Amino acid sequence: MSQQQTDIPKAFQIENTLEQEHYLVNGELIQWKGTKADVYSPIRTEDKSGKVGPTRLGSTPDLGEPEALSALDAAVKAYDKGQGEWPTMKVADRIACMETFVEKMKTKRDEVVKLLMWEICKTYPDAQKEFDRTIDYINDTIEDYKQMDRDSAKFEKHSGIHAHIRRGPLGVVLCLGPYNYPLNETFCLLIPALIMGNTTIFKPAKFGVLLIAPLIEAFQESFPKGVVNILFGRGRAVASPIMKTGKVDVLALIGHSSSANALQALHPKQNRLRMVYGLEAKNPAIVLPDADLDLTIDECLAGTLSFNGQRCTALKIVYVHESIVDEFNKRFSERVDALTFGLPWEDGVKLTPLPEPNKPEYIQDLIDDATSKGAKVLNKKGGEITENFCFPAVLYPVTKDMKVYDEEQFGPVTPVMSFKDIAEPLDDIAESNYGQQVSLFGKDVNTLAPLIDTLVNLVCRVNLNSSCQRGPDVYPFTGRKDSAVSTLSVHDALRSFSIRTFVASKDNDYNNAIIKELLDKKKSNFVSTDYIL
Ligand code: G3H
């Protein structure tokens, strides 16, 4: 499928490419005169000469070690071993900076949404949702931080010691986000890290990178210098030298455990490194004999194939009881074939081109491997492949010797297994390297109760009769084994990026007078019982 720009609705046409020439270090937009990395869309269009290929969207600076280290120096200086303006600032003042940022960010909605559609092929409704959800996340974070501050605007007393306990920052945070939610998931790390008083270096994901460009000035204008530093380039060239210095206090990463392990191993003093990771998953669906099949198929369809299966929370393997597997397979396959493939701005489109150039080939390889070992592609369109897309294939029966059984496909292929005894999927989940979420479809509480009691210890969210998902963002988002380190929710993220720290004083007249004076004169930003309303 290819188009001319003129065939595309005007609002979504790319009129000018975006040649990003600056990166943000120490409050300055620094012009880059070196090599640039071209950014292409998986959407194929005809250029002026009539040649069809991936659409060139623009370029970003291809930065290296010197620029990475200059960003690190800026973040280290702004933190100033905890003595910088930002980590010691009044909570209300940090909140004011964040409020300024969110107002400026809102003005960039159209640009960011359009780039989400072109860079990673998120559909128009989903791209809008990603932007709006991120704004909500920032506002909810501000409210939660205010509440946290109100809760700590008091003194406790135990065993004759007064304590004024708050949460303080950790230091310099390196933030690396994923390509499938390049705005939302990256900001779900960056925003809580910032508001808690840390200083940050942030590098956009490998795809979904240009969409950060419209926001750079908002960062520059909203925060003191050195608090947010934004780099472009490859992770190896930019993140590795930063980690090797040992000056990073928190590595915040949504991506694969192989990247997380490689980066954390570069830190010379790993005991000083806090890790906040959202990693890979292979969330299973378990369909019990008494499941409501209409509901189950709706949820499994959304769970397996929303955004072409490119979600860490996607259902990546489906276990169906042998008594209903034939009916499930027939109806599920028909529904998959009825999904519409198209371009992100087309009405009702569910499947879109894949941003990773090698993804169609990888999915084809998974299909070939499974079919060579006895699985069949159940749906008629399954596995139809083009340069930038692969129609989702429903594979059955999948067995444990197939790659698709344990690799995180992160794309449009759905492995289905049947089971006779519930111990089969339970044992598989217990053995698996992953432990994020599960979807459990069924009704009889006598069956569900013991299953739930086991599954909650194997994963971190059991979704009853619904697909897996991260939201609502106020709920804890985490995982076991290779699926996560630390917990993210609006509230938990504030905890993940901070540490409890407090002022203690023996209960005597001498100390109490000092504390009273500190409070009355409002000289300390930390010792304060003022409320932020
Ligand atoms: O890629 C993983 C995301 O956290 C999934 O979020 O469940 O809202 O799509 P979601």
Coordinates of C-alpha atoms and ligand atoms in Angstrom, one line a residue:
M1 CA 0.0 0.0 0.0
S2 CA 1.4 3.4 -0.9
Q3 CA 0.0 6.8 -1.3
Q4 CA 0.8 10.2 -2.7
Q5 CA 0.8 12.9 0.0
T6 CA -2.0 14.6 -1.9
D7 CA -4.2 11.5 -1.4
I8 CA -3.9 11.9 2.4
P9 CA -6.4 14.1 4.2
K10 CA -4.9 17.6 4.4
A11 CA -4.7 17.6 8.2
F12 CA -2.4 14.6 8.2
Q13 CA -0.1 15.5 5.2
I14 CA 3.6 16.0 5.9
E15 CA 4.1 19.4 4.3
N16 CA 7.6 20.0 5.6
T17 CA 10.1 17.6 7.1
L18 CA 11.3 18.3 10.6
E19 CA 15.1 18.8 10.7
Q20 CA 15.8 18.9 14.4
E21 CA 19.2 20.7 14.9
H22 CA 19.3 21.2 18.6
Y23 CA 19.6 19.3 21.7
L24 CA 19.1 20.5 25.3
V25 CA 21.9 20.7 27.7
N26 CA 22.3 22.9 30.8
G27 CA 19.3 25.0 29.8
E28 CA 20.7 25.8 26.3
L29 CA 19.5 24.6 22.9
I30 CA 22.8 23.6 21.4
Q31 CA 23.0 23.6 17.7
W32 CA 24.5 20.3 16.3
K33 CA 26.7 20.6 13.3
G34 CA 27.7 16.9 13.1
T35 CA 26.1 13.9 11.5
K36 CA 22.3 13.6 11.5
A37 CA 20.1 10.5 11.6
D38 CA 17.3 10.5 9.1
V39 CA 13.9 9.6 10.4
Y40 CA 11.6 7.6 8.2
S41 CA 8.0 6.6 8.5
P42 CA 7.0 3.0 7.8
I43 CA 4.2 4.6 5.7
R44 CA 5.3 4.4 2.0
T45 CA 4.6 7.3 -0.2
E46 CA 5.6 8.4 -3.7
D47 CA 8.2 11.1 -3.8
K48 CA 8.3 13.8 -6.5
S49 CA 10.1 11.5 -9.0
G50 CA 7.4 8.9 -8.5
K51 CA 9.6 6.5 -6.5
V52 CA 7.8 4.7 -3.7
G53 CA 9.4 4.1 -0.3
P54 CA 9.3 4.9 3.4
T55 CA 8.4 8.6 3.8
R56 CA 11.3 10.8 5.1
L57 CA 10.0 12.8 8.0
G58 CA 13.1 14.6 9.0
S59 CA 16.3 14.1 11.0
T60 CA 17.8 14.3 14.5
P61 CA 21.3 14.9 15.8
D62 CA 23.3 11.7 16.0
L63 CA 25.1 12.6 19.2
G64 CA 28.0 10.7 20.7
E65 CA 30.0 10.5 23.9
P66 CA 31.2 14.1 24.3
E67 CA 27.6 15.4 24.1
A68 CA 26.3 12.7 26.4
L69 CA 28.9 13.6 29.0
S70 CA 28.1 17.3 28.7
A71 CA 24.5 16.4 29.4
L72 CA 25.5 14.3 32.4
D73 CA 27.8 17.1 33.7
A74 CA 24.8 19.5 33.5
A75 CA 22.5 17.2 35.4
V76 CA 25.2 16.5 38.0
K77 CA 25.9 20.2 38.5
A78 CA 22.2 21.0 38.7
Y79 CA 21.8 18.3 41.4
D80 CA 25.0 19.5 43.1
K81 CA 25.1 16.5 45.4
G82 CA 21.6 17.4 46.7
Q83 CA 22.5 21.0 47.3
G84 CA 21.3 22.4 43.9
E85 CA 18.4 24.8 43.5
W86 CA 16.1 22.1 42.1
P87 CA 16.5 19.4 44.8
T88 CA 16.2 21.9 47.6
M89 CA 13.4 24.0 46.1
K90 CA 10.0 24.3 47.8
V91 CA 7.5 21.7 46.7
A92 CA 5.2 24.5 45.6
D93 CA 7.8 26.0 43.4
R94 CA 8.7 22.7 41.7
I95 CA 5.0 22.1 41.1
A96 CA 4.7 25.6 39.6
C97 CA 7.5 24.6 37.1
M98 CA 5.6 21.5 36.2
E99 CA 2.3 23.4 35.7
T100 CA 4.1 25.8 33.4
F101 CA 5.4 22.9 31.4
V102 CA 2.0 21.1 31.1
E103 CA 0.4 24.3 29.8
K104 CA 3.1 24.7 27.1
M105 CA 2.9 21.0 26.3
K106 CA -0.9 21.2 25.6
T107 CA -0.3 23.8 22.8
K108 CA 1.8 21.1 20.9
R109 CA -1.0 18.5 20.8
D110 CA -1.6 18.5 17.1
E111 CA 2.1 18.3 16.1
V112 CA 2.8 15.5 18.5
V113 CA -0.3 13.5 17.6
K114 CA 0.5 13.8 13.9
L115 CA 4.1 12.6 14.5
L116 CA 2.9 9.7 16.6
M117 CA 0.8 8.6 13.6
W118 CA 3.6 9.0 11.1
E119 CA 6.5 7.7 13.1
I120 CA 5.0 4.7 14.8
C121 CA 1.7 4.3 12.9
K122 CA -0.5 4.7 16.0
T123 CA -4.1 5.2 14.8
Y124 CA -5.5 8.7 15.1
P125 CA -7.8 7.9 18.1
D126 CA -4.9 6.0 19.9
A127 CA -2.4 8.8 19.2
Q128 CA -4.8 11.4 20.7
K129 CA -5.4 9.1 23.6
E130 CA -1.6 8.8 24.2
F131 CA -1.2 12.5 24.3
D132 CA -4.3 13.2 26.5
R133 CA -3.4 10.4 28.8
T134 CA 0.0 11.9 29.3
I135 CA -1.4 15.3 30.2
D136 CA -3.7 13.6 32.7
Y137 CA -0.8 11.7 34.1
I138 CA 1.1 14.9 34.7
N139 CA -1.9 16.6 36.3
D140 CA -2.5 13.5 38.5
T141 CA 1.1 13.4 39.5
I142 CA 0.9 17.1 40.6
E143 CA -2.2 16.3 42.6
D144 CA -0.7 13.2 44.2
Y145 CA 2.5 15.1 45.1
K146 CA 0.5 17.8 46.7
Q147 CA -1.3 15.1 48.8
M148 CA 2.0 13.5 49.7
D149 CA 3.2 16.9 50.8
R150 CA 0.1 17.5 52.9
D151 CA 0.4 14.1 54.5
S152 CA 4.0 14.9 55.5
A153 CA 3.3 18.4 56.8
K154 CA 3.4 17.2 60.4
F155 CA 5.6 15.9 63.2
E156 CA 5.5 12.4 64.6
K157 CA 6.7 11.5 68.1
H158 CA 7.8 8.0 69.2
S159 CA 10.0 7.1 72.2
G160 CA 10.7 10.7 73.0
I161 CA 11.9 11.7 69.5
H162 CA 10.1 14.0 67.1
A163 CA 10.3 13.2 63.4
H164 CA 9.5 15.3 60.4
I165 CA 9.5 12.8 57.6
R166 CA 9.3 13.5 53.9
R167 CA 10.5 12.0 50.6
G168 CA 13.6 13.4 49.1
P169 CA 15.2 13.1 45.6
L170 CA 17.8 10.5 44.7
G171 CA 20.1 12.3 42.3
V172 CA 20.7 12.1 38.6
V173 CA 18.2 10.0 36.6
L174 CA 18.8 8.6 33.1
C175 CA 15.4 8.1 31.4
L176 CA 15.0 5.8 28.4
G177 CA 11.6 5.0 27.0
P178 CA 10.1 2.6 24.5
Y179 CA 9.0 3.1 20.9
N180 CA 5.5 1.8 21.3
Y181 CA 4.5 4.6 23.8
P182 CA 7.3 7.0 23.0
L183 CA 5.5 9.9 24.7
N184 CA 3.4 8.4 27.5
E185 CA 5.7 5.8 28.9
T186 CA 8.8 8.0 28.7
F187 CA 7.0 10.8 30.5
C188 CA 5.6 8.3 33.1
L189 CA 9.3 8.0 34.1
L190 CA 10.5 11.5 33.5
I191 CA 7.7 13.5 35.2
P192 CA 7.7 11.8 38.6
A193 CA 11.6 11.8 38.6
L194 CA 11.5 15.5 38.0
I195 CA 8.9 16.5 40.4
M196 CA 10.6 14.7 43.3
G197 CA 13.6 16.9 42.8
N198 CA 15.9 14.7 40.7
T199 CA 17.8 16.1 37.7
T200 CA 17.5 14.2 34.4
I201 CA 19.0 13.1 31.1
F202 CA 16.4 11.9 28.7
K203 CA 17.0 10.2 25.4
P204 CA 13.9 9.4 23.2
A205 CA 13.2 5.9 21.9
K206 CA 14.6 4.5 18.7
F207 CA 11.3 5.2 16.9
G208 CA 9.0 8.0 17.9
V209 CA 11.9 10.4 18.4
L210 CA 10.9 13.4 16.3
L211 CA 7.7 13.9 18.3
I212 CA 9.8 15.0 21.3
A213 CA 11.2 17.9 19.2
P214 CA 8.1 20.1 19.5
L215 CA 8.4 19.8 23.3
I216 CA 12.1 20.7 23.8
E217 CA 11.5 24.4 24.1
A218 CA 8.7 23.8 26.7
F219 CA 11.2 21.9 28.8
Q220 CA 13.9 24.6 28.3
E221 CA 11.5 27.4 29.4
S222 CA 9.8 25.6 32.3
F223 CA 12.7 24.2 34.4
P224 CA 15.9 25.6 35.8
K225 CA 19.0 24.9 33.7
G226 CA 20.5 21.4 33.9
V227 CA 17.3 19.9 35.4
V228 CA 16.1 18.4 32.1
N229 CA 18.7 17.5 29.4
I230 CA 17.6 16.0 26.2
L231 CA 19.9 14.0 23.9
F232 CA 19.4 12.2 20.6
G233 CA 21.3 9.3 19.2
R234 CA 21.8 5.6 19.6
G235 CA 21.6 4.1 23.1
R236 CA 25.0 2.5 22.8
A237 CA 26.7 5.8 21.8
V238 CA 24.9 8.0 24.3
A239 CA 23.6 6.0 27.3
S240 CA 26.7 3.7 27.7
P241 CA 29.3 6.4 28.3
I242 CA 26.9 8.0 30.8
M243 CA 26.5 4.8 32.8
K244 CA 30.2 4.1 32.8
T245 CA 30.9 7.3 34.8
G246 CA 29.0 5.9 37.8
K247 CA 27.3 9.3 38.2
V248 CA 23.8 8.0 37.5
D249 CA 21.8 7.4 40.6
V250 CA 18.6 6.0 38.9
L251 CA 18.3 4.1 35.6
A252 CA 14.7 4.4 34.5
L253 CA 14.0 2.3 31.5
I254 CA 11.1 0.8 29.7
G255 CA 12.3 -1.7 27.2
H256 CA 14.0 -5.1 27.2
S257 CA 15.9 -6.7 30.1
S258 CA 18.9 -7.3 27.8
S259 CA 19.3 -3.5 27.4
A260 CA 18.7 -2.9 31.1
N261 CA 21.2 -5.6 32.1
A262 CA 23.8 -4.3 29.7
L263 CA 23.5 -0.7 31.0
Q264 CA 23.3 -1.4 34.7
A265 CA 26.4 -3.6 34.3
L266 CA 28.4 -0.6 33.1
H267 CA 27.9 1.2 36.4
P268 CA 31.0 0.9 38.5
K269 CA 29.1 0.9 41.8
Q270 CA 25.9 -1.0 41.2
N271 CA 24.9 -0.7 44.8
R272 CA 24.4 3.0 44.3
L273 CA 22.1 2.5 41.3
R274 CA 18.4 2.4 41.8
M275 CA 16.6 0.7 38.9
V276 CA 13.1 1.5 37.7
Y277 CA 12.3 -0.8 34.9
G278 CA 9.3 -1.9 32.8
L279 CA 10.5 -4.9 30.8
E280 CA 9.2 -7.6 28.5
A281 CA 6.2 -9.8 29.2
K282 CA 4.3 -12.7 27.7
N283 CA 0.9 -12.2 29.3
P284 CA -1.3 -15.3 28.9
A285 CA -5.0 -15.5 28.6
I286 CA -6.6 -18.6 30.3
V287 CA -10.0 -19.4 28.9
L288 CA -12.0 -21.8 31.2
P289 CA -14.8 -24.1 29.9
D290 CA -17.6 -21.9 31.3
A291 CA -16.2 -18.6 29.9
D292 CA -18.6 -16.3 28.1
L293 CA -17.2 -16.7 24.6
D294 CA -18.6 -13.5 23.2
L295 CA -16.9 -11.4 25.9
T296 CA -13.8 -13.5 25.8
I297 CA -13.3 -13.2 22.1
D298 CA -13.8 -9.4 22.2
E299 CA -11.3 -9.1 25.0
C300 CA -8.8 -11.5 23.5
L301 CA -9.0 -9.6 20.2
A302 CA -8.2 -6.3 21.8
G303 CA -5.7 -7.9 24.1
T304 CA -3.7 -9.6 21.5
L305 CA -3.9 -7.2 18.6
S306 CA -4.4 -3.6 19.7
F307 CA -1.6 -1.6 18.1
N308 CA -0.7 -4.7 16.2
G309 CA 0.3 -6.5 19.4
Q310 CA 3.1 -4.0 20.1
R311 CA 2.3 -3.5 23.8
C312 CA 4.2 -4.9 26.7
T313 CA 0.8 -5.7 28.2
A314 CA -0.5 -7.5 25.1
L315 CA -1.9 -11.0 25.5
K316 CA 1.0 -13.0 23.9
I317 CA -0.3 -16.5 24.4
V318 CA -3.8 -17.8 24.7
Y319 CA -4.6 -21.1 26.6
V320 CA -8.1 -22.4 25.8
H321 CA -9.8 -25.4 27.5
E322 CA -9.9 -28.3 25.1
S323 CA -13.7 -28.6 25.3
I324 CA -14.2 -25.1 23.7
V325 CA -11.0 -24.6 21.8
D326 CA -12.5 -25.5 18.3
E327 CA -15.3 -23.0 18.7
F328 CA -12.9 -20.3 20.2
N329 CA -10.5 -20.8 17.3
K330 CA -13.2 -20.6 14.6
R331 CA -14.8 -17.5 16.0
F332 CA -11.6 -15.8 17.0
S333 CA -10.0 -16.4 13.6
E334 CA -13.0 -14.9 11.8
R335 CA -12.8 -11.8 14.0
V336 CA -9.1 -11.4 13.3
D337 CA -9.7 -11.6 9.5
A338 CA -12.4 -8.9 9.8
L339 CA -9.9 -6.4 11.3
T340 CA -9.2 -3.6 8.9
F341 CA -5.6 -2.8 7.8
G342 CA -4.9 0.7 6.8
L343 CA -3.2 4.0 7.4
P344 CA -3.5 5.6 10.9
W345 CA -5.8 8.4 9.8
E346 CA -8.4 6.1 8.2
D347 CA -11.7 5.6 10.0
G348 CA -12.1 2.3 11.9
V349 CA -8.6 1.1 11.0
K350 CA -7.2 -1.4 13.6
L351 CA -4.0 -2.7 12.0
T352 CA -1.3 -0.4 10.7
P353 CA 2.2 -0.6 9.2
L354 CA 5.0 -1.8 11.6
P355 CA 7.6 0.7 12.6
E356 CA 10.5 -1.8 13.0
P357 CA 11.8 -2.5 9.5
N358 CA 12.7 -6.1 10.3
K359 CA 9.4 -7.0 12.2
P360 CA 7.5 -8.5 9.2
E361 CA 10.4 -10.8 8.6
Y362 CA 10.7 -11.8 12.3
I363 CA 7.0 -12.5 12.5
Q364 CA 7.2 -14.6 9.3
D365 CA 10.1 -16.5 10.9
L366 CA 7.9 -17.2 14.0
I367 CA 5.1 -18.5 11.8
D368 CA 7.5 -20.6 9.7
D369 CA 9.1 -22.1 12.8
A370 CA 5.6 -23.0 14.3
T371 CA 4.2 -24.4 11.1
S372 CA 7.3 -26.5 10.5
K373 CA 6.6 -28.0 14.0
G374 CA 3.0 -28.8 13.5
A375 CA 1.0 -25.6 14.0
K376 CA -1.5 -24.3 11.4
V377 CA -2.3 -20.7 10.5
L378 CA -6.1 -20.8 11.3
N379 CA -7.2 -17.5 9.7
K380 CA -7.4 -17.0 5.9
K381 CA -5.4 -13.8 5.9
G382 CA -2.9 -14.8 8.5
G383 CA 0.7 -14.2 7.6
E384 CA 0.0 -12.2 4.4
I385 CA 3.1 -10.0 4.3
T386 CA 4.3 -6.8 2.6
E387 CA 7.4 -4.7 3.1
N388 CA 6.0 -3.0 6.2
F389 CA 3.2 -5.2 7.5
C390 CA 2.2 -8.7 8.3
F391 CA -1.5 -9.6 8.7
P392 CA -1.9 -11.2 12.2
A393 CA -1.7 -15.0 12.1
V394 CA -3.6 -17.2 14.6
L395 CA -1.4 -20.2 15.2
Y396 CA -2.7 -23.5 16.6
P397 CA -1.8 -25.9 18.1
V398 CA 1.3 -24.3 19.6
T399 CA 3.7 -26.4 21.5
K400 CA 6.6 -25.6 23.8
D401 CA 9.3 -26.4 21.3
M402 CA 8.2 -23.4 19.1
K403 CA 9.9 -20.1 19.3
V404 CA 6.5 -18.3 19.5
Y405 CA 5.8 -20.2 22.7
D406 CA 8.4 -18.3 24.8
E407 CA 9.7 -15.4 22.7
E408 CA 7.9 -12.1 23.3
Q409 CA 6.6 -11.6 19.7
F410 CA 5.7 -7.9 20.3
G411 CA 3.8 -8.0 17.0
P412 CA 0.9 -9.5 15.0
V413 CA 0.9 -13.2 15.7
T414 CA -1.3 -15.0 18.3
P415 CA -0.3 -18.4 19.5
V416 CA -3.2 -20.6 20.9
M417 CA -2.7 -23.7 23.1
S418 CA -5.3 -26.0 24.4
F419 CA -5.3 -27.5 27.9
K420 CA -7.1 -30.3 29.6
D421 CA -6.0 -29.7 33.2
I422 CA -5.6 -26.2 34.6
A423 CA -2.3 -27.3 36.1
E424 CA -0.8 -27.1 32.6
P425 CA -1.1 -23.3 32.1
L426 CA -0.3 -22.7 35.7
D427 CA 2.9 -24.7 35.6
D428 CA 3.9 -22.9 32.3
I429 CA 3.3 -19.5 33.9
A430 CA 5.3 -20.5 37.0
E431 CA 8.1 -21.7 34.8
S432 CA 8.1 -18.7 32.5
N433 CA 10.7 -15.9 32.7
Y434 CA 7.9 -13.4 32.8
G435 CA 5.4 -12.3 35.4
Q436 CA 3.5 -9.2 34.5
Q437 CA -0.2 -9.9 34.1
V438 CA -2.7 -12.6 33.2
S439 CA -6.3 -12.6 31.8
L440 CA -8.6 -15.2 33.3
F441 CA -11.9 -15.9 31.6
G442 CA -14.5 -17.9 33.5
K443 CA -17.4 -17.7 35.9
D444 CA -17.6 -20.5 38.5
V445 CA -16.2 -19.1 41.7
N446 CA -15.2 -22.5 43.0
T447 CA -12.8 -22.8 40.0
L448 CA -11.8 -19.2 40.0
A449 CA -11.0 -18.8 43.7
P450 CA -8.0 -21.2 44.0
L451 CA -6.8 -20.0 40.5
I452 CA -6.7 -16.4 41.6
D453 CA -5.0 -17.3 44.8
T454 CA -2.1 -18.9 42.8
L455 CA -2.0 -16.5 39.9
V456 CA -1.5 -13.4 42.1
N457 CA 1.7 -14.9 43.2
L458 CA 2.9 -15.6 39.7
V459 CA 2.1 -12.2 38.1
C460 CA 1.2 -8.8 39.5
R461 CA -2.3 -8.3 38.0
V462 CA -5.0 -10.8 37.4
N463 CA -7.6 -9.4 35.0
L464 CA -10.9 -11.2 35.4
N465 CA -12.8 -11.5 32.2
S466 CA -10.8 -8.7 30.6
S467 CA -7.7 -8.2 28.6
C468 CA -4.4 -7.0 30.3
Q469 CA -3.6 -3.4 30.4
R470 CA -1.6 -0.8 32.3
G471 CA -4.4 1.7 33.0
P472 CA -5.9 3.3 34.9
D473 CA -2.6 4.9 35.7
V474 CA -3.5 5.2 39.4
Y475 CA -3.2 1.4 39.7
P476 CA 0.2 -0.3 40.3
F477 CA 2.0 -1.3 37.1
T478 CA 4.8 -3.8 37.8
G479 CA 5.8 -7.4 37.2
R480 CA 7.8 -10.3 38.6
K481 CA 11.0 -12.0 37.2
D482 CA 12.1 -10.5 33.9
S483 CA 9.1 -8.2 33.6
A484 CA 9.9 -5.3 35.9
V485 CA 11.9 -3.7 38.7
S486 CA 10.0 -1.2 40.9
T487 CA 6.4 -0.2 40.7
L488 CA 4.9 2.5 38.6
S489 CA 1.5 4.1 39.2
V490 CA 0.9 7.8 39.6
H491 CA 1.6 7.4 43.4
D492 CA 4.1 4.6 43.3
A493 CA 6.3 6.3 40.7
L494 CA 6.7 9.2 43.1
R495 CA 8.0 6.7 45.7
S496 CA 10.2 4.9 43.2
F497 CA 12.0 8.1 42.3
S498 CA 12.6 9.3 45.9
I499 CA 13.7 8.1 49.3
R500 CA 12.4 8.8 52.8
T501 CA 14.5 11.3 54.7
F502 CA 13.7 13.1 57.9
V503 CA 14.7 15.5 60.6
A504 CA 14.7 14.0 64.1
S505 CA 15.0 15.9 67.4
K506 CA 14.8 14.7 71.1
D507 CA 11.7 16.1 72.8
N508 CA 13.2 18.8 75.1
D509 CA 12.6 22.5 75.5
Y510 CA 15.9 23.4 73.8
N511 CA 15.1 21.5 70.6
N512 CA 11.4 22.2 70.6
A513 CA 12.1 25.9 70.7
I514 CA 14.3 25.6 67.7
I515 CA 11.8 23.6 65.7
K516 CA 9.1 26.1 66.6
E517 CA 11.3 29.0 65.3
L518 CA 12.1 27.1 62.2
L519 CA 8.4 26.7 61.5
D520 CA 7.4 30.2 62.4
K521 CA 10.1 31.9 60.4
K522 CA 9.5 29.6 57.4
K523 CA 13.3 29.5 56.7
S524 CA 13.5 25.9 55.7
N525 CA 11.9 24.4 52.6
F526 CA 12.0 20.9 54.2
V527 CA 10.9 21.7 57.8
S528 CA 7.4 23.1 57.1
T529 CA 3.9 22.3 58.1
D530 CA 2.3 24.6 55.5
Y531 CA -0.3 23.0 53.4
I532 CA -0.5 23.2 49.6
L533 CA -4.1 23.3 48.7
Ligands
G3H1 O1 3.7 -1.3 26.4 C1 3.3 -1.4 27.5 C2 2.3 -0.4 28.0 O2 2.5 0.0 29.3 C3 0.9 -0.8 27.8 O3 0.0 0.1 28.3 O4 -1.9 -1.4 28.6 O5 -2.2 1.0 28.4 O6 -1.5 -0.3 26.4 P1 -1.5 -0.2 27.9

